[in-house]
Every structure is written in C-alpha cells, then in structure tokens.
PDB file of C-alpha atoms in Angstrom:
ATOM      1  CA  MET A   1     -23.515  25.322  -3.565  1.00 79.00           C
ATOM      2  CA  SER A   2     -23.639  27.637  -0.577  1.00 90.00           C
ATOM      3  CA  PHE A   3     -21.974  30.949   0.140  1.00 92.00           C
ATOM      4  CA  VAL A   4     -20.956  29.636   3.584  1.00 92.00           C
ATOM      5  CA  GLU A   5     -19.864  26.105   2.630  1.00 89.00           C
ATOM      6  CA  TYR A   6     -17.349  25.217  -0.040  1.00 90.00           C
ATOM      7  CA  GLY A   7     -18.203  22.670  -2.744  1.00 90.00           C
ATOM      8  CA  ASP A   8     -15.662  21.016  -5.030  1.00 94.00           C
ATOM      9  CA  THR A   9     -17.693  20.687  -8.226  1.00 96.00           C
ATOM     10  CA  ILE A  10     -20.055  22.936 -10.153  1.00 96.00           C
ATOM     11  CA  LYS A  11     -23.666  21.728 -10.109  1.00 95.00           C
ATOM     12  CA  ASP A  12     -26.792  22.654 -12.019  1.00 95.00           C
ATOM     13  CA  GLY A  13     -28.410  25.657 -10.298  1.00 93.00           C
ATOM     14  CA  ASP A  14     -25.196  26.960  -8.728  1.00 95.00           C
ATOM     15  CA  THR A  15     -24.168  30.615  -8.798  1.00 95.00           C
ATOM     16  CA  ALA A  16     -20.593  30.828 -10.083  1.00 96.00           C
ATOM     17  CA  ILE A  17     -18.196  33.686 -10.784  1.00 97.00           C
ATOM     18  CA  VAL A  18     -16.738  33.918 -14.295  1.00 97.00           C
ATOM     19  CA  PHE A  19     -13.272  35.445 -13.845  1.00 97.00           C
ATOM     20  CA  LEU A  20     -11.829  37.111 -16.952  1.00 94.00           C
ATOM     21  CA  GLY A  21      -9.325  39.274 -15.048  1.00 88.00           C
ATOM     22  CA  HIS A  22      -8.888  41.277 -11.844  1.00 82.00           C
ATOM     23  CA  GLU A  23     -11.010  44.095 -13.246  1.00 84.00           C
ATOM     24  CA  SER A  24     -13.413  41.894 -15.221  1.00 93.00           C
ATOM     25  CA  MET A  25     -15.682  39.237 -13.713  1.00 96.00           C
ATOM     26  CA  PHE A  26     -19.392  38.555 -13.441  1.00 96.00           C
ATOM     27  CA  PRO A  27     -21.783  36.071 -11.787  1.00 96.00           C
ATOM     28  CA  VAL A  28     -23.661  33.432 -13.740  1.00 96.00           C
ATOM     29  CA  LYS A  29     -26.383  30.994 -12.740  1.00 95.00           C
ATOM     30  CA  VAL A  30     -25.377  27.559 -14.004  1.00 96.00           C
ATOM     31  CA  GLN A  31     -28.217  25.876 -15.890  1.00 95.00           C
ATOM     32  CA  HIS A  32     -28.215  22.769 -18.063  1.00 95.00           C
ATOM     33  CA  GLY A  33     -28.511  23.658 -21.763  1.00 94.00           C
ATOM     34  CA  THR A  34     -27.658  27.358 -21.249  1.00 95.00           C
ATOM     35  CA  VAL A  35     -24.774  29.290 -22.821  1.00 95.00           C
ATOM     36  CA  THR A  36     -22.981  32.431 -21.614  1.00 95.00           C
ATOM     37  CA  GLN A  37     -21.355  34.909 -23.983  1.00 94.00           C
ATOM     38  CA  THR A  38     -17.968  36.420 -23.116  1.00 93.00           C
ATOM     39  CA  LYS A  39     -15.442  38.451 -25.095  1.00 92.00           C
ATOM     40  CA  TYR A  40     -13.428  35.235 -25.451  1.00 92.00           C
ATOM     41  CA  GLY A  41     -16.365  33.292 -26.879  1.00 93.00           C
ATOM     42  CA  VAL A  42     -19.213  31.106 -25.668  1.00 95.00           C
ATOM     43  CA  ILE A  43     -19.272  29.055 -22.441  1.00 96.00           C
ATOM     44  CA  ARG A  44     -21.620  26.048 -22.651  1.00 95.00           C
ATOM     45  CA  HIS A  45     -22.905  25.242 -19.193  1.00 96.00           C
ATOM     46  CA  SER A  46     -23.661  21.564 -19.878  1.00 95.00           C
ATOM     47  CA  THR A  47     -20.200  20.669 -21.187  1.00 94.00           C
ATOM     48  CA  ASP A  48     -17.920  23.450 -19.884  1.00 94.00           C
ATOM     49  CA  LEU A  49     -19.240  23.982 -16.347  1.00 96.00           C
ATOM     50  CA  ILE A  50     -21.421  21.263 -14.842  1.00 96.00           C
ATOM     51  CA  GLY A  51     -19.280  18.588 -13.222  1.00 95.00           C
ATOM     52  CA  LYS A  52     -16.062  20.608 -13.438  1.00 96.00           C
ATOM     53  CA  LYS A  53     -14.173  21.654 -10.314  1.00 96.00           C
ATOM     54  CA  TYR A  54     -14.380  25.225  -9.028  1.00 97.00           C
ATOM     55  CA  GLY A  55     -11.217  27.069  -9.986  1.00 96.00           C
ATOM     56  CA  SER A  56     -11.034  25.265 -13.339  1.00 95.00           C
ATOM     57  CA  LYS A  57      -9.670  26.977 -16.428  1.00 95.00           C
ATOM     58  CA  VAL A  58     -12.376  26.884 -19.104  1.00 95.00           C
ATOM     59  CA  THR A  59     -11.568  27.427 -22.795  1.00 94.00           C
ATOM     60  CA  CYS A  60     -14.197  29.466 -24.656  1.00 93.00           C
ATOM     61  CA  SER A  61     -15.297  29.002 -28.269  1.00 90.00           C
ATOM     62  CA  LYS A  62     -12.905  31.659 -29.640  1.00 90.00           C
ATOM     63  CA  GLY A  63      -9.901  30.057 -27.997  1.00 88.00           C
ATOM     64  CA  GLY A  64      -9.677  32.407 -25.046  1.00 90.00           C
ATOM     65  CA  TRP A  65     -10.073  31.142 -21.495  1.00 93.00           C
ATOM     66  CA  VAL A  66     -11.607  32.105 -18.140  1.00 96.00           C
ATOM     67  CA  PHE A  67     -11.575  30.764 -14.594  1.00 97.00           C
ATOM     68  CA  ILE A  68     -14.770  29.640 -12.840  1.00 97.00           C
ATOM     69  CA  LEU A  69     -14.643  30.601  -9.152  1.00 97.00           C
ATOM     70  CA  HIS A  70     -16.673  29.498  -6.149  1.00 96.00           C
ATOM     71  CA  PRO A  71     -18.762  32.461  -4.891  1.00 96.00           C
ATOM     72  CA  THR A  72     -17.781  34.221  -1.669  1.00 95.00           C
ATOM     73  CA  PRO A  73     -19.255  37.310   0.015  1.00 96.00           C
ATOM     74  CA  GLU A  74     -16.224  39.308  -1.188  1.00 96.00           C
ATOM     75  CA  LEU A  75     -16.683  38.255  -4.814  1.00 96.00           C
ATOM     76  CA  TRP A  76     -20.446  38.807  -4.557  1.00 96.00           C
ATOM     77  CA  THR A  77     -19.878  42.353  -3.299  1.00 96.00           C
ATOM     78  CA  MET A  78     -17.831  43.074  -6.429  1.00 95.00           C
ATOM     79  CA  ASN A  79     -20.383  41.537  -8.819  1.00 95.00           C
ATOM     80  CA  LEU A  80     -23.882  41.762  -7.336  1.00 96.00           C
ATOM     81  CA  PRO A  81     -26.741  43.549  -9.131  1.00 94.00           C
ATOM     82  CA  HIS A  82     -27.070  46.974  -7.489  1.00 95.00           C
ATOM     83  CA  ARG A  83     -30.546  47.741  -6.202  1.00 94.00           C
ATOM     84  CA  THR A  84     -29.154  50.359  -3.816  1.00 94.00           C
ATOM     85  CA  GLN A  85     -25.796  51.823  -2.847  1.00 94.00           C
ATOM     86  CA  ILE A  86     -23.816  49.064  -1.163  1.00 96.00           C
ATOM     87  CA  LEU A  87     -21.134  48.603   1.465  1.00 96.00           C
ATOM     88  CA  TYR A  88     -17.761  47.347   0.236  1.00 95.00           C
ATOM     89  CA  SER A  89     -15.202  45.084   1.894  1.00 94.00           C
ATOM     90  CA  THR A  90     -13.296  48.024   3.427  1.00 94.00           C
ATOM     91  CA  ASP A  91     -16.237  49.011   5.649  1.00 96.00           C
ATOM     92  CA  ILE A  92     -17.594  45.463   5.993  1.00 97.00           C
ATOM     93  CA  SER A  93     -14.358  44.191   7.542  1.00 96.00           C
ATOM     94  CA  ILE A  94     -14.306  46.794  10.329  1.00 97.00           C
ATOM     95  CA  ILE A  95     -18.056  46.343  10.951  1.00 98.00           C
ATOM     96  CA  THR A  96     -17.789  42.603  11.548  1.00 97.00           C
ATOM     97  CA  MET A  97     -14.790  43.113  13.828  1.00 97.00           C
ATOM     98  CA  MET A  98     -16.152  46.021  15.894  1.00 98.00           C
ATOM     99  CA  LEU A  99     -19.526  44.299  16.348  1.00 98.00           C
ATOM    100  CA  GLU A 100     -17.567  41.348  17.824  1.00 97.00           C
ATOM    101  CA  LEU A 101     -19.342  38.831  15.578  1.00 98.00           C
ATOM    102  CA  LYS A 102     -18.492  35.130  15.594  1.00 97.00           C
ATOM    103  CA  PRO A 103     -20.136  31.803  14.717  1.00 97.00           C
ATOM    104  CA  GLY A 104     -23.384  31.561  16.662  1.00 97.00           C
ATOM    105  CA  SER A 105     -24.013  35.309  16.961  1.00 98.00           C
ATOM    106  CA  ILE A 106     -27.498  36.753  16.443  1.00 98.00           C
ATOM    107  CA  VAL A 107     -27.511  39.920  14.304  1.00 98.00           C
ATOM    108  CA  CYS A 108     -30.243  42.388  13.349  1.00 98.00           C
ATOM    109  CA  GLU A 109     -29.795  44.504  10.213  1.00 98.00           C
ATOM    110  CA  SER A 110     -31.704  47.320   8.526  1.00 97.00           C
ATOM    111  CA  GLY A 111     -31.914  47.879   5.643  1.00 94.00           C
ATOM    112  CA  THR A 112     -31.137  44.865   3.553  1.00 97.00           C
ATOM    113  CA  GLY A 113     -30.600  46.799   0.312  1.00 96.00           C
ATOM    114  CA  SER A 114     -28.620  44.807  -2.252  1.00 96.00           C
ATOM    115  CA  GLY A 115     -27.437  42.260   0.323  1.00 97.00           C
ATOM    116  CA  SER A 116     -23.718  43.030   0.210  1.00 97.00           C
ATOM    117  CA  LEU A 117     -23.241  43.249   3.981  1.00 98.00           C
ATOM    118  CA  SER A 118     -25.904  40.592   4.586  1.00 98.00           C
ATOM    119  CA  HIS A 119     -23.871  37.874   2.873  1.00 98.00           C
ATOM    120  CA  ALA A 120     -20.770  38.767   4.915  1.00 97.00           C
ATOM    121  CA  LEU A 121     -22.769  38.757   8.170  1.00 98.00           C
ATOM    122  CA  ILE A 122     -24.288  35.371   7.352  1.00 98.00           C
ATOM    123  CA  ARG A 123     -20.876  33.866   6.591  1.00 97.00           C
ATOM    124  CA  THR A 124     -19.510  35.245   9.884  1.00 97.00           C
ATOM    125  CA  VAL A 125     -22.297  33.890  12.144  1.00 98.00           C
ATOM    126  CA  ALA A 126     -22.703  30.511  10.374  1.00 96.00           C
ATOM    127  CA  PRO A 127     -23.344  27.684  11.024  1.00 96.00           C
ATOM    128  CA  THR A 128     -25.358  28.227  14.230  1.00 96.00           C
ATOM    129  CA  GLY A 129     -26.043  31.979  14.222  1.00 98.00           C
ATOM    130  CA  HIS A 130     -28.847  33.907  12.539  1.00 98.00           C
ATOM    131  CA  LEU A 131     -29.422  37.202  10.733  1.00 98.00           C
ATOM    132  CA  TYR A 132     -32.681  39.126  11.054  1.00 98.00           C
ATOM    133  CA  THR A 133     -32.723  41.683   8.263  1.00 98.00           C
ATOM    134  CA  VAL A 134     -35.439  44.296   7.715  1.00 98.00           C
ATOM    135  CA  GLU A 135     -36.117  46.011   4.378  1.00 97.00           C
ATOM    136  CA  PHE A 136     -38.671  48.813   3.930  1.00 96.00           C
ATOM    137  CA  HIS A 137     -39.044  48.335   0.155  1.00 96.00           C
ATOM    138  CA  GLN A 138     -41.214  45.301  -0.676  1.00 96.00           C
ATOM    139  CA  GLN A 139     -39.638  44.407  -4.037  1.00 96.00           C
ATOM    140  CA  ARG A 140     -36.115  44.617  -2.599  1.00 97.00           C
ATOM    141  CA  ALA A 141     -37.141  42.405   0.309  1.00 97.00           C
ATOM    142  CA  GLU A 142     -38.593  39.787  -2.065  1.00 97.00           C
ATOM    143  CA  LYS A 143     -35.483  39.872  -4.251  1.00 97.00           C
ATOM    144  CA  ALA A 144     -33.269  39.438  -1.181  1.00 97.00           C
ATOM    145  CA  ARG A 145     -35.257  36.352  -0.099  1.00 97.00           C
ATOM    146  CA  GLU A 146     -34.857  34.904  -3.601  1.00 96.00           C
ATOM    147  CA  GLU A 147     -31.087  35.474  -3.597  1.00 96.00           C
ATOM    148  CA  PHE A 148     -30.606  33.982  -0.132  1.00 97.00           C
ATOM    149  CA  ARG A 149     -32.537  30.895  -1.255  1.00 96.00           C
ATOM    150  CA  GLU A 150     -30.473  30.548  -4.457  1.00 94.00           C
ATOM    151  CA  HIS A 151     -27.242  30.981  -2.480  1.00 95.00           C
ATOM    152  CA  GLY A 152     -28.087  28.244   0.004  1.00 94.00           C
ATOM    153  CA  VAL A 153     -28.250  30.434   3.115  1.00 96.00           C
ATOM    154  CA  GLU A 154     -32.001  30.852   3.621  1.00 96.00           C
ATOM    155  CA  HIS A 155     -31.871  28.803   6.849  1.00 96.00           C
ATOM    156  CA  LEU A 156     -29.506  31.398   8.365  1.00 97.00           C
ATOM    157  CA  VAL A 157     -31.513  34.547   7.595  1.00 98.00           C
ATOM    158  CA  THR A 158     -35.002  35.941   8.136  1.00 98.00           C
ATOM    159  CA  VAL A 159     -36.089  38.770   5.808  1.00 98.00           C
ATOM    160  CA  THR A 160     -38.867  41.066   7.010  1.00 97.00           C
ATOM    161  CA  ASN A 161     -40.593  43.761   4.964  1.00 97.00           C
ATOM    162  CA  GLN A 162     -41.512  46.573   7.348  1.00 97.00           C
ATOM    163  CA  ASP A 163     -40.497  50.009   8.621  1.00 97.00           C
ATOM    164  CA  VAL A 164     -37.884  49.437  11.313  1.00 97.00           C
ATOM    165  CA  CYS A 165     -38.377  52.958  12.694  1.00 97.00           C
ATOM    166  CA  LYS A 166     -42.025  52.187  13.457  1.00 96.00           C
ATOM    167  CA  ASN A 167     -42.168  48.413  13.929  1.00 96.00           C
ATOM    168  CA  GLY A 168     -38.651  47.436  14.961  1.00 96.00           C
ATOM    169  CA  PHE A 169     -36.905  44.173  14.062  1.00 97.00           C
ATOM    170  CA  GLY A 170     -39.571  41.702  15.224  1.00 94.00           C
ATOM    171  CA  VAL A 171     -37.344  40.221  17.970  1.00 96.00           C
ATOM    172  CA  SER A 172     -36.592  41.248  21.549  1.00 96.00           C
ATOM    173  CA  ASN A 173     -33.609  40.748  23.874  1.00 96.00           C
ATOM    174  CA  VAL A 174     -31.857  38.186  21.622  1.00 97.00           C
ATOM    175  CA  ALA A 175     -29.432  40.060  19.340  1.00 98.00           C
ATOM    176  CA  ASP A 176     -25.710  40.229  20.005  1.00 98.00           C
ATOM    177  CA  ALA A 177     -25.386  43.104  17.514  1.00 98.00           C
ATOM    178  CA  VAL A 178     -27.489  45.540  15.492  1.00 98.00           C
ATOM    179  CA  PHE A 179     -26.522  47.291  12.267  1.00 98.00           C
ATOM    180  CA  LEU A 180     -28.386  50.323  10.886  1.00 98.00           C
ATOM    181  CA  ASP A 181     -28.057  51.684   7.348  1.00 97.00           C
ATOM    182  CA  ILE A 182     -31.147  53.874   7.017  1.00 97.00           C
ATOM    183  CA  PRO A 183     -31.757  57.605   6.376  1.00 97.00           C
ATOM    184  CA  SER A 184     -32.805  58.379   9.973  1.00 97.00           C
ATOM    185  CA  PRO A 185     -31.077  55.865  12.270  1.00 98.00           C
ATOM    186  CA  TRP A 186     -31.808  57.941  15.402  1.00 98.00           C
ATOM    187  CA  GLU A 187     -35.487  56.960  15.036  1.00 98.00           C
ATOM    188  CA  ALA A 188     -34.595  53.262  15.280  1.00 98.00           C
ATOM    189  CA  ILE A 189     -32.229  53.404  18.296  1.00 98.00           C
ATOM    190  CA  GLY A 190     -35.020  52.524  20.727  1.00 97.00           C
ATOM    191  CA  HIS A 191     -36.012  49.465  18.692  1.00 98.00           C
ATOM    192  CA  ALA A 192     -32.350  48.473  18.398  1.00 98.00           C
ATOM    193  CA  LYS A 193     -32.002  48.611  22.182  1.00 97.00           C
ATOM    194  CA  SER A 194     -35.079  46.385  22.553  1.00 97.00           C
ATOM    195  CA  ALA A 195     -33.704  43.846  20.067  1.00 97.00           C
ATOM    196  CA  LEU A 196     -30.303  43.612  21.789  1.00 98.00           C
ATOM    197  CA  LYS A 197     -29.617  41.160  24.592  1.00 96.00           C
ATOM    198  CA  ALA A 198     -29.918  42.360  28.156  1.00 90.00           C
ATOM    199  CA  GLU A 199     -26.352  43.626  28.484  1.00 86.00           C
ATOM    200  CA  GLY A 200     -23.267  44.146  26.374  1.00 89.00           C
ATOM    201  CA  GLY A 201     -24.801  44.098  22.898  1.00 96.00           C
ATOM    202  CA  ARG A 202     -23.104  46.166  20.190  1.00 98.00           C
ATOM    203  CA  ILE A 203     -24.655  48.568  17.696  1.00 98.00           C
ATOM    204  CA  CYS A 204     -23.303  50.160  14.508  1.00 98.00           C
ATOM    205  CA  SER A 205     -24.844  52.910  12.394  1.00 98.00           C
ATOM    206  CA  PHE A 206     -23.619  53.760   8.894  1.00 98.00           C
ATOM    207  CA  SER A 207     -24.356  57.334   7.739  1.00 98.00           C
ATOM    208  CA  PRO A 208     -22.874  59.365   4.867  1.00 97.00           C
ATOM    209  CA  CYS A 209     -23.523  62.784   6.493  1.00 97.00           C
ATOM    210  CA  ILE A 210     -22.055  64.121   9.731  1.00 97.00           C
ATOM    211  CA  GLU A 211     -25.421  65.681  10.673  1.00 97.00           C
ATOM    212  CA  GLN A 212     -26.917  62.174  10.747  1.00 98.00           C
ATOM    213  CA  VAL A 213     -24.068  61.077  12.999  1.00 98.00           C
ATOM    214  CA  GLN A 214     -24.712  63.936  15.430  1.00 98.00           C
ATOM    215  CA  ARG A 215     -28.401  63.103  15.860  1.00 98.00           C
ATOM    216  CA  THR A 216     -27.645  59.378  16.125  1.00 98.00           C
ATOM    217  CA  CYS A 217     -25.048  59.914  18.844  1.00 98.00           C
ATOM    218  CA  LEU A 218     -27.485  62.037  20.840  1.00 98.00           C
ATOM    219  CA  ALA A 219     -30.144  59.319  20.534  1.00 98.00           C
ATOM    220  CA  MET A 220     -27.674  56.636  21.628  1.00 98.00           C
ATOM    221  CA  GLU A 221     -26.726  58.670  24.678  1.00 97.00           C
ATOM    222  CA  GLU A 222     -30.380  59.243  25.573  1.00 97.00           C
ATOM    223  CA  HIS A 223     -31.035  55.477  25.447  1.00 97.00           C
ATOM    224  CA  GLY A 224     -28.110  54.713  27.737  1.00 96.00           C
ATOM    225  CA  PHE A 225     -25.549  53.424  25.227  1.00 97.00           C
ATOM    226  CA  THR A 226     -21.904  53.746  26.224  1.00 97.00           C
ATOM    227  CA  GLU A 227     -18.523  53.669  24.441  1.00 97.00           C
ATOM    228  CA  ILE A 228     -19.953  55.785  21.613  1.00 98.00           C
ATOM    229  CA  ASN A 229     -17.368  56.472  18.916  1.00 97.00           C
ATOM    230  CA  THR A 230     -17.361  57.351  15.222  1.00 98.00           C
ATOM    231  CA  LEU A 231     -14.735  56.495  12.638  1.00 97.00           C
ATOM    232  CA  GLU A 232     -14.179  56.665   8.896  1.00 96.00           C
ATOM    233  CA  ILE A 233     -12.264  54.113   6.807  1.00 94.00           C
ATOM    234  CA  LEU A 234     -10.263  55.332   3.800  1.00 92.00           C
ATOM    235  CA  LEU A 235      -8.476  52.754   1.659  1.00 90.00           C
ATOM    236  CA  ARG A 236      -5.253  53.659  -0.145  1.00 90.00           C
ATOM    237  CA  VAL A 237      -3.964  50.940  -2.445  1.00 89.00           C
ATOM    238  CA  TYR A 238      -0.273  50.547  -3.333  1.00 91.00           C
ATOM    239  CA  ASN A 239       1.019  48.669  -6.376  1.00 91.00           C
ATOM    240  CA  VAL A 240       4.469  47.093  -6.441  1.00 92.00           C
ATOM    241  CA  ARG A 241       6.318  48.587  -9.416  1.00 91.00           C
ATOM    242  CA  THR A 242       9.837  48.709 -10.814  1.00 91.00           C
ATOM    243  CA  ILE A 243      11.040  52.315 -10.679  1.00 88.00           C
ATOM    244  CA  SER A 244      14.020  53.935 -12.392  1.00 89.00           C
ATOM    245  CA  LEU A 245      15.606  56.926 -10.661  1.00 86.00           C
ATOM    246  CA  GLN A 246      18.559  59.029 -11.700  1.00 86.00           C
ATOM    247  CA  ILE A 247      21.669  58.752  -9.587  1.00 84.00           C
ATOM    248  CA  PRO A 248      22.764  62.191  -8.374  1.00 80.00           C
ATOM    249  CA  ASP A 249      26.057  63.553  -9.679  1.00 76.00           C
ATOM    250  CA  LEU A 250      28.273  63.606  -6.585  1.00 75.00           C
ATOM    251  CA  GLY A 251      31.395  64.665  -8.440  1.00 71.00           C
ATOM    252  CA  LYS A 252      34.242  62.322  -9.329  1.00 62.00           C
ATOM    253  CA  ALA A 253      32.384  59.007  -9.134  1.00 53.00           C
ATOM    254  CA  SER A 254      34.461  57.311 -11.825  1.00 53.00           C
ATOM    255  CA  GLU A 255      37.725  58.462 -10.250  1.00 54.00           C
ATOM    256  CA  ASP A 256      36.587  57.248  -6.840  1.00 54.00           C
ATOM    257  CA  SER A 257      35.770  53.812  -8.210  1.00 52.00           C
ATOM    258  CA  SER A 258      39.126  53.517  -9.930  1.00 51.00           C
ATOM    259  CA  SER A 259      40.993  54.741  -6.842  1.00 49.00           C
ATOM    260  CA  ILE A 260      39.646  51.831  -4.790  1.00 49.00           C
ATOM    261  CA  GLY A 261      40.690  49.322  -7.408  1.00 50.00           C
ATOM    262  CA  PHE A 262      37.225  48.600  -8.835  1.00 46.00           C
ATOM    263  CA  ASP A 263      37.447  46.075 -11.671  1.00 53.00           C
ATOM    264  CA  SER A 264      34.300  45.942 -13.831  1.00 49.00           C
ATOM    265  CA  SER A 265      35.562  42.779 -15.564  1.00 54.00           C
ATOM    266  CA  ASN A 266      35.456  40.906 -12.269  1.00 56.00           C
ATOM    267  CA  PRO A 267      32.219  38.817 -12.221  1.00 53.00           C
ATOM    268  CA  SER A 268      31.785  39.506  -8.516  1.00 52.00           C
ATOM    269  CA  ASN A 269      31.367  43.222  -9.273  1.00 51.00           C
ATOM    270  CA  GLN A 270      28.821  42.812 -12.082  1.00 51.00           C
ATOM    271  CA  GLY A 271      25.471  44.458 -11.279  1.00 49.00           C
ATOM    272  CA  SER A 272      26.875  46.467  -8.362  1.00 48.00           C
ATOM    273  CA  PRO A 273      25.713  50.077  -7.853  1.00 47.00           C
ATOM    274  CA  CYS A 274      29.019  51.358  -9.269  1.00 45.00           C
ATOM    275  CA  THR A 275      28.175  49.805 -12.635  1.00 45.00           C
ATOM    276  CA  ASN A 276      24.922  51.769 -12.740  1.00 47.00           C
ATOM    277  CA  LEU A 277      26.767  55.041 -12.091  1.00 48.00           C
ATOM    278  CA  GLN A 278      27.871  55.112 -15.711  1.00 49.00           C
ATOM    279  CA  GLN A 279      24.285  54.572 -16.853  1.00 55.00           C
ATOM    280  CA  GLY A 280      22.974  57.391 -14.640  1.00 80.00           C
ATOM    281  CA  THR A 281      19.923  55.454 -13.330  1.00 87.00           C
ATOM    282  CA  VAL A 282      19.173  52.689 -10.892  1.00 89.00           C
ATOM    283  CA  GLN A 283      16.135  50.371 -10.789  1.00 90.00           C
ATOM    284  CA  PHE A 284      14.434  49.038  -7.671  1.00 88.00           C
ATOM    285  CA  LYS A 285      11.076  47.760  -6.441  1.00 91.00           C
ATOM    286  CA  SER A 286       8.799  50.180  -4.656  1.00 91.00           C
ATOM    287  CA  GLY A 287       5.217  50.552  -3.500  1.00 91.00           C
ATOM    288  CA  VAL A 288       3.490  53.155  -5.649  1.00 88.00           C
ATOM    289  CA  PRO A 289       0.086  54.583  -4.620  1.00 90.00           C
ATOM    290  CA  LEU A 290      -2.629  54.797  -7.240  1.00 88.00           C
ATOM    291  CA  ARG A 291      -3.242  58.202  -8.751  1.00 88.00           C
ATOM    292  CA  GLU A 292      -6.840  58.015  -7.555  1.00 87.00           C
ATOM    293  CA  MET A 293      -8.230  56.559  -4.332  1.00 84.00           C
ATOM    294  CA  VAL A 294     -11.703  55.913  -2.984  1.00 82.00           C
ATOM    295  CA  GLY A 295     -12.777  58.864  -0.880  1.00 88.00           C
ATOM    296  CA  HIS A 296     -15.516  59.250   1.710  1.00 92.00           C
ATOM    297  CA  THR A 297     -18.128  56.491   1.820  1.00 93.00           C
ATOM    298  CA  GLY A 298     -19.711  56.975   5.228  1.00 96.00           C
ATOM    299  CA  TYR A 299     -19.210  57.373   8.958  1.00 98.00           C
ATOM    300  CA  LEU A 300     -19.421  54.303  11.194  1.00 98.00           C
ATOM    301  CA  THR A 301     -20.740  54.967  14.695  1.00 98.00           C
ATOM    302  CA  PHE A 302     -20.359  52.177  17.258  1.00 98.00           C
ATOM    303  CA  ALA A 303     -21.741  51.872  20.775  1.00 98.00           C
ATOM    304  CA  THR A 304     -22.386  49.322  23.517  1.00 97.00           C
ATOM    305  CA  LYS A 305     -25.620  48.635  25.377  1.00 96.00           C
ATOM    306  CA  SER A 306     -25.006  49.345  29.025  1.00 87.00           C
TER     307      SER A 306
END
C-alpha cells in the first residue's frame, strides 16, 4: 500500500479508511489477528479485510456494513491524528496549483506539522520528485517519519528536525518551490531564496494574521522576489435540495386556464404548471447554501524568485 500508488487488495500492515458515511470515517492499520470496533459491530482484520479488494462492502458483527477505502491525501486530511492545526483541501488545492508543482518537482516545506499538506505535495511530485520538509519539534518530526514509512512514501521525502529560521532547509539551489507555515516566515525568506533554483522558483507563505503577511511581503521584496500577491480562499458549499415555493396569486388563474381550453383530464397536460396552480405550490430542484460556512483560515502569499 502506498499513498501515491493504488493497490487492488488490502494487505497486512496497510493503512485503510473505514467509511461509515460522509460525515463518519476513520483510519485503521490492518493487522492480522486484530479487530476494530464500530457502531455497526466488530470488523475482524484477518477474515474481513486482508485479501479483500479496496472499496469492498464489509458486513460487521451486528449486521451493519461499512466500506473499506484505499487511502488518499484527501481522505488522510479528513482523518489524520491532529498534532497541530492543519491545512485542508481548499487551501491545499490552490497551493499546489500556484506553486506550479508537477511530477519531478523538488519542494521544500516548513513546518511539517501533522503532515496534511506533506502527503498532497508528495503525491503531486511523485514518482521522480522529492519533498524536503523541516519540523522544529522533535517528536512531531519523528512521528512524521514514522507515518511516511507506514504510508510507503519514505523514498520521496526527507524529514529534518531543525529551526528553519536559523539553519534553513539543508539544500541549496535545487528547489522548484518553497512552502512556509511558521509563526515568523519573514525570518526564513533568505533561506528559502537560497534553497530555490537559480531563477523562476515559486514561494508560498501561509499566515493567519495580516500583520504576518505585511512583514513577509516586505521581506520578500527586500530579497528580490517579484509577482508578490496575497489571497484568501473561502469555501461555500451548496446542497441540491427539492424546494417548495408558493405560486403568487395573479388574479383569475383558473378562469385564464379555462379560457384557453385547458383540459386537466388530458394526459398530455398532467403535471403542467397549471395543475399546480390549484395546489398553490410548485416544487423544483435548487442549490441551497449551508447555514454555516468555513470562515477565515489563513492568507496565502505567493511570489517568484527573480
């Protein structure tokens, strides 16, 4: 199993996603002889998981059922253990696009955190690219190495435990892109410039506060970066629903329908709007926004090495 290569069958040691519903799923490490408890009953790894195809419908001990999904960076983002605040797919998608990443790209990242963005970056640059990720916190760095090894992507990533503001990324003039998610990104702009290739490399800084953005932009300008711009991504989700609305009373609707020879007994006229006039409502499909939406997450500042 690998987060960047699809496998047909579930094997011992794989990380799989147990899907109970759109709002209910969790990761599980498949191990021979182990059981997993769900609200629908027990899943026995040896008989219910190992050897089965990903996407299979598995019946639990209480008669309920779940789906077992192959892990992807998107599913991992929704289910990973949080060691820090993480980036979600809304921001991740624009980051990978604006950094112009593709298979074979070299990327530097700081900090690693819970590895949400890291998995997406690795999948984007695979199979010939590489991610150099720096984490200040030693335990988080060790946990990230362990996860990358379990997820089959350790050959595509190098995890370093150091202070990027003081020691940089450990590479020079090789990176196609640099991503910063640290409290004081302006202190790491010089190291980011050194890590980027000679010309045309892209940089992105994620900051929750506009004051951080201001200082970062000034530092980018001082180090000769061009095309500096900041944006914010807000996601508004719409659900497709059936809506009933009252038809306005426009006067003599029934008389108008009779005057044009409308025959409700005629099958060709069944279900027409005129039929609904007597009921006073009409139903149709519409996109309805959720009552709540995700607000501000952070500002994304992009720039290009001149």
